[in-house]
Coordinates of C-alpha atoms and ligand atoms in Angstrom, one line a residue:
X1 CA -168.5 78.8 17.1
X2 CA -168.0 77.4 13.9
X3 CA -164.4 78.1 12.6
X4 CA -163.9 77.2 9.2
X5 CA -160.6 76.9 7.5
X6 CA -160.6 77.1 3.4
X7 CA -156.8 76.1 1.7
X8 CA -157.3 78.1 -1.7
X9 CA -155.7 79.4 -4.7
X10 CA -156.9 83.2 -6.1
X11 CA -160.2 83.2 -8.6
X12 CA -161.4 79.8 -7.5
X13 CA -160.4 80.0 -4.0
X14 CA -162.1 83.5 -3.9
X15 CA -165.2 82.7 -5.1
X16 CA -165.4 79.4 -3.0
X17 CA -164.7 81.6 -0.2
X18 CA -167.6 83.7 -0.6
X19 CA -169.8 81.0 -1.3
X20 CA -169.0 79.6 2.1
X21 CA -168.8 83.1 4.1
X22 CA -172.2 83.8 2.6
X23 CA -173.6 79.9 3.2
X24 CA -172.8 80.7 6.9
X25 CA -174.2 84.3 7.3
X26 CA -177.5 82.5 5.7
X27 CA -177.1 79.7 8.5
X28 CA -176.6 82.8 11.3
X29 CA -174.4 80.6 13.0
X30 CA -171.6 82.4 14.8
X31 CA -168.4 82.0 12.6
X32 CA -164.4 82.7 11.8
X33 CA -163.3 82.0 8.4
X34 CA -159.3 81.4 8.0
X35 CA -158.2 81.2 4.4
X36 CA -154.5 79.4 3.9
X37 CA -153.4 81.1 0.4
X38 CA -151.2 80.1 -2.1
X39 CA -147.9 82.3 -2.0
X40 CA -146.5 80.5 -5.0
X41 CA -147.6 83.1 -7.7
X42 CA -145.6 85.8 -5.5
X43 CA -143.5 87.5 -7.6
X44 CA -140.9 90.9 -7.5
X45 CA -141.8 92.8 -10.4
X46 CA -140.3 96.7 -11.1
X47 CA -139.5 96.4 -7.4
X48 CA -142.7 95.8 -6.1
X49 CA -144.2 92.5 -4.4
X50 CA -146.7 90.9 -6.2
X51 CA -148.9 88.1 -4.5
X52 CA -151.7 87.7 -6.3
X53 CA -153.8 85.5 -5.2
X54 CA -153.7 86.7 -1.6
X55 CA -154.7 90.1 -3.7
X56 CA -157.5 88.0 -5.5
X57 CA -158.9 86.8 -1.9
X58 CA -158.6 90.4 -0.1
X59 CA -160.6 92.2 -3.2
X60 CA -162.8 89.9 -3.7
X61 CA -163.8 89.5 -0.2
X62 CA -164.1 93.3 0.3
X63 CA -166.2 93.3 -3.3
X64 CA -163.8 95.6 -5.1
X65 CA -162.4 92.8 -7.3
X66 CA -162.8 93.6 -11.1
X67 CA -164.9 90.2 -11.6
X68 CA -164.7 90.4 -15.6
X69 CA -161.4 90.0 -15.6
X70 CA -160.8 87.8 -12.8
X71 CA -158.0 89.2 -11.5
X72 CA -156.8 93.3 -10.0
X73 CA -159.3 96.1 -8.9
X74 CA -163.0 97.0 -10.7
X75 CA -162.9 100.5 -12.3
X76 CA -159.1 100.7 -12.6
X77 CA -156.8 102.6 -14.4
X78 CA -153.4 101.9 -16.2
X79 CA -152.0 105.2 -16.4
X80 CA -149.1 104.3 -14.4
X81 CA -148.7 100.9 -16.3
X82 CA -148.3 103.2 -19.7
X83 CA -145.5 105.0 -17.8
X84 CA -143.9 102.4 -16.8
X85 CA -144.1 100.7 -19.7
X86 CA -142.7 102.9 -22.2
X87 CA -139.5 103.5 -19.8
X88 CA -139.2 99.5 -20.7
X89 CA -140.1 98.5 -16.9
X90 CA -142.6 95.8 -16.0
X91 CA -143.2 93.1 -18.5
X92 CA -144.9 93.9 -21.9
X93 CA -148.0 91.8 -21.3
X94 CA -148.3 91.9 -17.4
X95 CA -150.5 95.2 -16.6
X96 CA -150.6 96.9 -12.8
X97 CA -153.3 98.9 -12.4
X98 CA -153.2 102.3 -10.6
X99 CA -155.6 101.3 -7.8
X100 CA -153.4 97.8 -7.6
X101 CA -150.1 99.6 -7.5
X102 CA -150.9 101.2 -4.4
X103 CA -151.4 98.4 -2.9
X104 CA -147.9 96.5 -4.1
X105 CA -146.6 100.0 -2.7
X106 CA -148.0 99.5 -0.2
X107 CA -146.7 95.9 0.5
X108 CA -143.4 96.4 -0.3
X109 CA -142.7 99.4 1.7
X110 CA -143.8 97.4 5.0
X111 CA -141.5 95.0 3.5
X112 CA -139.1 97.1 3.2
X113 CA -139.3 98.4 6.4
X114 CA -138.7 94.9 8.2
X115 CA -142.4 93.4 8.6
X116 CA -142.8 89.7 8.0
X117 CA -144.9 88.6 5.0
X118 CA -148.0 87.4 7.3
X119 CA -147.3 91.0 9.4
X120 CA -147.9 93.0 5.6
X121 CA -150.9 90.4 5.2
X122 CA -152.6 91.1 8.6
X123 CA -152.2 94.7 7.6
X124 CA -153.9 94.3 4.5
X125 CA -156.7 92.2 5.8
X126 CA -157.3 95.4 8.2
X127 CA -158.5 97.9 5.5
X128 CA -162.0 96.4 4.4
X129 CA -164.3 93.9 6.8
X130 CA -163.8 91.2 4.9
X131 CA -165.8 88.3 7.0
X132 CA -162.7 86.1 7.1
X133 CA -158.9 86.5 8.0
X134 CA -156.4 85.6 5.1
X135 CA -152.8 83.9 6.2
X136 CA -149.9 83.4 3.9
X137 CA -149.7 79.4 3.9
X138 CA -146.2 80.4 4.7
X139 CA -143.7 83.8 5.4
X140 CA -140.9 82.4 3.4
X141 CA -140.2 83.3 -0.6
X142 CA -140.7 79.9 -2.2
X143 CA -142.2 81.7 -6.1
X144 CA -143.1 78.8 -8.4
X145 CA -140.6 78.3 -10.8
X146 CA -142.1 75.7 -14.2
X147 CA -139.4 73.8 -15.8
X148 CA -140.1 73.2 -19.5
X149 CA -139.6 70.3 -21.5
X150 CA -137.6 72.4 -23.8
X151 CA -135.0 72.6 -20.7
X152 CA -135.8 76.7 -20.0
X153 CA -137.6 77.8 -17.3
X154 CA -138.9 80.7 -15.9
X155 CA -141.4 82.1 -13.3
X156 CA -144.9 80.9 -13.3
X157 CA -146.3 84.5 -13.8
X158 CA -144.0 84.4 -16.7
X159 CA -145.6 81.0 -18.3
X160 CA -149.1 82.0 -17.0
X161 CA -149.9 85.5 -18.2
X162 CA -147.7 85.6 -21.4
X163 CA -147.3 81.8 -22.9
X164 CA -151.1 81.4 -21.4
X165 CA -149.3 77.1 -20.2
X166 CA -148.7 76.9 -24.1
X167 CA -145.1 76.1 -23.7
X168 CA -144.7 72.0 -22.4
X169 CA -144.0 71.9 -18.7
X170 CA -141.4 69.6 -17.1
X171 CA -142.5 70.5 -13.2
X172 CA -143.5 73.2 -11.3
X173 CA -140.9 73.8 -8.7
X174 CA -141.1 75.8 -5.4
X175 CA -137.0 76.2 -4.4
X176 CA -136.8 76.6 -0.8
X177 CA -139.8 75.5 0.2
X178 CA -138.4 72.2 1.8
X179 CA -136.5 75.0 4.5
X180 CA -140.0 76.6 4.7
X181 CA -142.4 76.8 7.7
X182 CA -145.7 77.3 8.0
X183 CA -146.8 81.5 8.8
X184 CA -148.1 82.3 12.2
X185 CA -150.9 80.9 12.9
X186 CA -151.5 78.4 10.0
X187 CA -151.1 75.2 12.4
X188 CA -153.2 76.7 15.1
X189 CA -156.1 76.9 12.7
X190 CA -156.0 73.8 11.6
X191 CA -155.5 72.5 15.4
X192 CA -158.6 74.9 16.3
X193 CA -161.3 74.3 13.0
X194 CA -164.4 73.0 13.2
X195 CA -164.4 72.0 9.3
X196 CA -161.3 72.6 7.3
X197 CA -162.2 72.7 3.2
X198 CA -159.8 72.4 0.6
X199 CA -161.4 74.9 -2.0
X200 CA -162.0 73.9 -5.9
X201 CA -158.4 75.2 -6.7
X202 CA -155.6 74.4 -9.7
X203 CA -154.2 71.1 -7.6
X204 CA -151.2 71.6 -8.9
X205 CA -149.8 74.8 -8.5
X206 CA -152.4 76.4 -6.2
X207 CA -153.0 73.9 -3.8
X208 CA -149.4 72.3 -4.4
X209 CA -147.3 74.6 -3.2
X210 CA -149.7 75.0 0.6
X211 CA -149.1 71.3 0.7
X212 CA -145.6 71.7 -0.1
X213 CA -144.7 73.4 3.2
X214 CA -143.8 71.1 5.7
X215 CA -145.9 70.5 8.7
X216 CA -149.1 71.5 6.5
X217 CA -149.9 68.1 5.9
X218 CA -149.4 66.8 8.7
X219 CA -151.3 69.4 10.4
X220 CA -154.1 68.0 8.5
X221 CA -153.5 64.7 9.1
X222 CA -154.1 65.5 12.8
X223 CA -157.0 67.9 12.3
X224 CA -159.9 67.2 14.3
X225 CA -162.2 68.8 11.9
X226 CA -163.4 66.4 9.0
X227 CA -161.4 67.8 5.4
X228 CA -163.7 68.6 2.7
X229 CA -162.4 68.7 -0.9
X230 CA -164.0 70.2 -3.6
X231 CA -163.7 69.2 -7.0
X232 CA -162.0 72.0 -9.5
X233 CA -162.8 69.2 -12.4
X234 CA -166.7 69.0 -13.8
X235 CA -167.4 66.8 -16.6
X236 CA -163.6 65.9 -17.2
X237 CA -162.9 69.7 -17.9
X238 CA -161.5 72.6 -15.6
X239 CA -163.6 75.0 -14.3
X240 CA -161.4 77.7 -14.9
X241 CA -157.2 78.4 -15.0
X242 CA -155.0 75.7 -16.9
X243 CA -154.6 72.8 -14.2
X244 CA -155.3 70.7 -17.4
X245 CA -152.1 71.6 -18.3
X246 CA -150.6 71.5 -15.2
X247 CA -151.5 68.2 -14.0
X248 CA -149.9 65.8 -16.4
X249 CA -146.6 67.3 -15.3
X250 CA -147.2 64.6 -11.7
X251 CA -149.1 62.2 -13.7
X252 CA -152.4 63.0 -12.6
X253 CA -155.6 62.8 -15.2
X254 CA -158.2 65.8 -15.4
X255 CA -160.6 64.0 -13.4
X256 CA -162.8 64.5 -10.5
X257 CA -161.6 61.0 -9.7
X258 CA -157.8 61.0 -10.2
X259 CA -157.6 64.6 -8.2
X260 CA -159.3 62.9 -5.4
X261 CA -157.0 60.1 -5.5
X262 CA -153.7 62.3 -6.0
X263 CA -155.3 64.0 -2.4
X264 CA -156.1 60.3 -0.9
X265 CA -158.1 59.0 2.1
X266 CA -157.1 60.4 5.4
X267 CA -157.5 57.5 7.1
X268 CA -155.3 55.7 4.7
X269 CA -152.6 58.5 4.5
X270 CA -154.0 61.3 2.6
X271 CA -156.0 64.4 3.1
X272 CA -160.0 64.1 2.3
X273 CA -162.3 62.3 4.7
X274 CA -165.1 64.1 1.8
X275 CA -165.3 65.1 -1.8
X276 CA -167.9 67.2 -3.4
X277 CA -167.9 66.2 -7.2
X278 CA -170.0 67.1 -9.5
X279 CA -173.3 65.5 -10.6
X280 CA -171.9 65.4 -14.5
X281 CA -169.2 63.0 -13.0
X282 CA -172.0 60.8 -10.9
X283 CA -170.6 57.8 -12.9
X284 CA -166.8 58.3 -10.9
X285 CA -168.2 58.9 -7.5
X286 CA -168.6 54.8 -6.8
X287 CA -164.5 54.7 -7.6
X288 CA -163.5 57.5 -5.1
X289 CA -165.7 56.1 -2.3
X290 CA -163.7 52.8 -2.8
X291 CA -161.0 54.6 -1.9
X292 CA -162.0 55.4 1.4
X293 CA -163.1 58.9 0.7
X294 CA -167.5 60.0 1.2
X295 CA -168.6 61.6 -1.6
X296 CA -171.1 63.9 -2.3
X297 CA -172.4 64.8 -5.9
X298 CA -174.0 68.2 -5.9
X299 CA -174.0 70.9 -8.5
X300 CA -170.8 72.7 -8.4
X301 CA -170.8 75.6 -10.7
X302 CA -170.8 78.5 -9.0
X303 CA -172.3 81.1 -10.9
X304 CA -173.6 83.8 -9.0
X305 CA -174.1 84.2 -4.9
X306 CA -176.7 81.5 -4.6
X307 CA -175.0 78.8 -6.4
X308 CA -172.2 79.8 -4.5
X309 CA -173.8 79.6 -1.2
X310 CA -175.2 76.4 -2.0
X311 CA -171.8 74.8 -2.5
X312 CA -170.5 76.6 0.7
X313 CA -173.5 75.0 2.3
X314 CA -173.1 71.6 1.0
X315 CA -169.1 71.7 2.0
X316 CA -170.3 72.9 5.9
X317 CA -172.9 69.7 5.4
X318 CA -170.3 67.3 6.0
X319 CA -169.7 68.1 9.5
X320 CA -173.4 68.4 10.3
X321 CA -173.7 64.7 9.2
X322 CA -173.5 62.5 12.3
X323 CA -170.5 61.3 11.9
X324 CA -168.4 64.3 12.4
X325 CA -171.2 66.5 14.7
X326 CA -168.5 65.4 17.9
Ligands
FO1_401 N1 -153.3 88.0 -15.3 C1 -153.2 88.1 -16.7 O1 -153.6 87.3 -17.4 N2 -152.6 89.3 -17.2 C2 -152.2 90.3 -16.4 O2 -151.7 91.3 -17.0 C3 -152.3 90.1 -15.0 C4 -151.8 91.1 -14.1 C5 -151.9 90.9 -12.8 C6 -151.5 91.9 -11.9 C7 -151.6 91.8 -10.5 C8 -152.1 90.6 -10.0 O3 -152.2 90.4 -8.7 C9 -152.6 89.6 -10.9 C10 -152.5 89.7 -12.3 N3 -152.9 88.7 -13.1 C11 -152.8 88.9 -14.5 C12 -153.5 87.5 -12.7 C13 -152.5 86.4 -12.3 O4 -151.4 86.5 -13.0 C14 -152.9 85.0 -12.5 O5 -154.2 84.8 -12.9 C15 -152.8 84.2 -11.2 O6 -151.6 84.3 -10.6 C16 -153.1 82.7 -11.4 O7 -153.6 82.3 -10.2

């Protein structure tokens, strides 16, 4: 049994996540797939819960994600959005569609009524077969607040959706997430993977904030799957979202190179025994293998489900190698 466990943001995380669900239905090799998802971009909004990338994950792994758009449900509506909006609820520029609104109902009224964030998440992951099981990387409220250079801040939904990063970030910060634990079940799936994959997602505040809870990384460090890291940088540029913007705030260049090194070697303290990078970067992969990490150049653009699958493949690949088949 292959059991495969992908740490991922929302639109890049998704569509990593069915690139490897579909590499291993190709394979036919019996399989779980356990996705760790950012909880950072969580937000309480008209009195509804937000988490959207866990939303991104869930409706694009039942295929009823709006893929134009890259975020909310395909075919929806915004009558409700209207209404709400011209009472002067919600925020101006953030829109919640009909067929998403029942499911922040949903959310919150299990809330509400006492479950724990991972509970309302299991309950979620129940209404479609979605090939994989999604946890919360944790249960507790830690939403990602961005410091500006200007000395405001505000929430990241707020900087990301209506200043689209324009406005200089300081640091992203995640306040109580040094109090936070990891959700049921998190540890256990690392403990238990056969290959755990760190999906092509913003480093910063995607894949920040799952690293930010404690006993995550150190979960990883004892993993005795290999840890596969896929670059979210090809050709110096982000694939998609703003980590460009986002990663000078802890020093790090947009690089396929530097993002390896801010995730290290895990036999010399960090996270990646492998990197897939892109062939456009070919020229950095000597650099990252001198840091102790294997690389692999392959073509990551993942464009539709065959390029997609191919990645997913190439990530499984690691483990097949012989160094990791034990
Ligand atoms: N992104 C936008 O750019 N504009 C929106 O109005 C918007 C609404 C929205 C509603 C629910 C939801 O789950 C996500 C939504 N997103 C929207 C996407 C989201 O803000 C970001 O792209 C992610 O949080 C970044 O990972």
């Amino acid at each position: 049994m292959r059991r495969v466990v992908i740490l991922a943001g929302g639109v890049g995380g998704s569509r990593f996540t069915l690139g490897v669900r579909e590499a291993l239905r190709r394979r036919g090799e019996a399989h779980q797939i356990t996705v760790i998802a950012n909880t950072g971009d969580d937000l309480w909004l008209s009195g509804v819960r937000l988490q959207p990338d866990i939303d991104s994950l869930l409706y694009a792994l039942a295929g009823v994600n709006d893929t134009e758009r890259g975020w909310g449900r395909a075919g929806d509506t915004e009558r409700v959005n209207a209404e709400l909006q011209a009472w002067g609820g919600g925020w101006p520029w953030f829109t919640l569609g009909d067929l998403d609104l029942g499911t922040h109902l949903a959310r919150t009224g299990w809330l509400r009524d006492g479950a724990t964030v991972s509970e309302v998440v299991a309950r979620l992951n129940g209404r479609w077969d979605l090939g994989a099981r999604i946890l919360p990387m944790t249960d507790a409220e830690v939403d990602t607040i961005v410091h500006l250079r200007d000395g405001s801040r505000m929430h990241f939904q707020e900087w990301w959706t209506r200043h689209r990063a324009a406005r200089a970030p300081e640091r992203f910060v995640n306040p109580g997430i040094e109090q936070a634990h990891p959700a049921p079940g998190v540890l256990e799936a690392l403990a238990e993977a056969t290959d755990v994959l760190i999906a092509p997602s913003n480093p910063v505040v995607s894949l920040g904030p799952i690293l930010a809870v404690p006993g995550i990384r150190e979960a990883l460090a004892l993993a005795p799957a290999p840890v596969v890291g896929v670059s979210p940088v090809i050709g110096g540029a982000v694939v998609r979202g703003m980590a460009d913007v986002c990663l000078p705030t802890i020093g790090v260049e947009t690089s396929a190179a530097a993002i390896a090194g801010l995730y290290g070697a895990r036999d010399r303290g960090g996270l990646l025994d492998a990197w897939l990078m892109a062939e456009e970067d070919v020229a950095l992969a000597p650099g990252v293998a001198a840091g102790g990490i294997d690389v692999s150049v392959v073509p990551l653009w993942m464009r539709d489900a065959d390029t997609s699958a191919a990645l997913g493949d190439a990530a499984l690949s690691v483990r097949d190698d012989e160094g990791f088949a034990g």
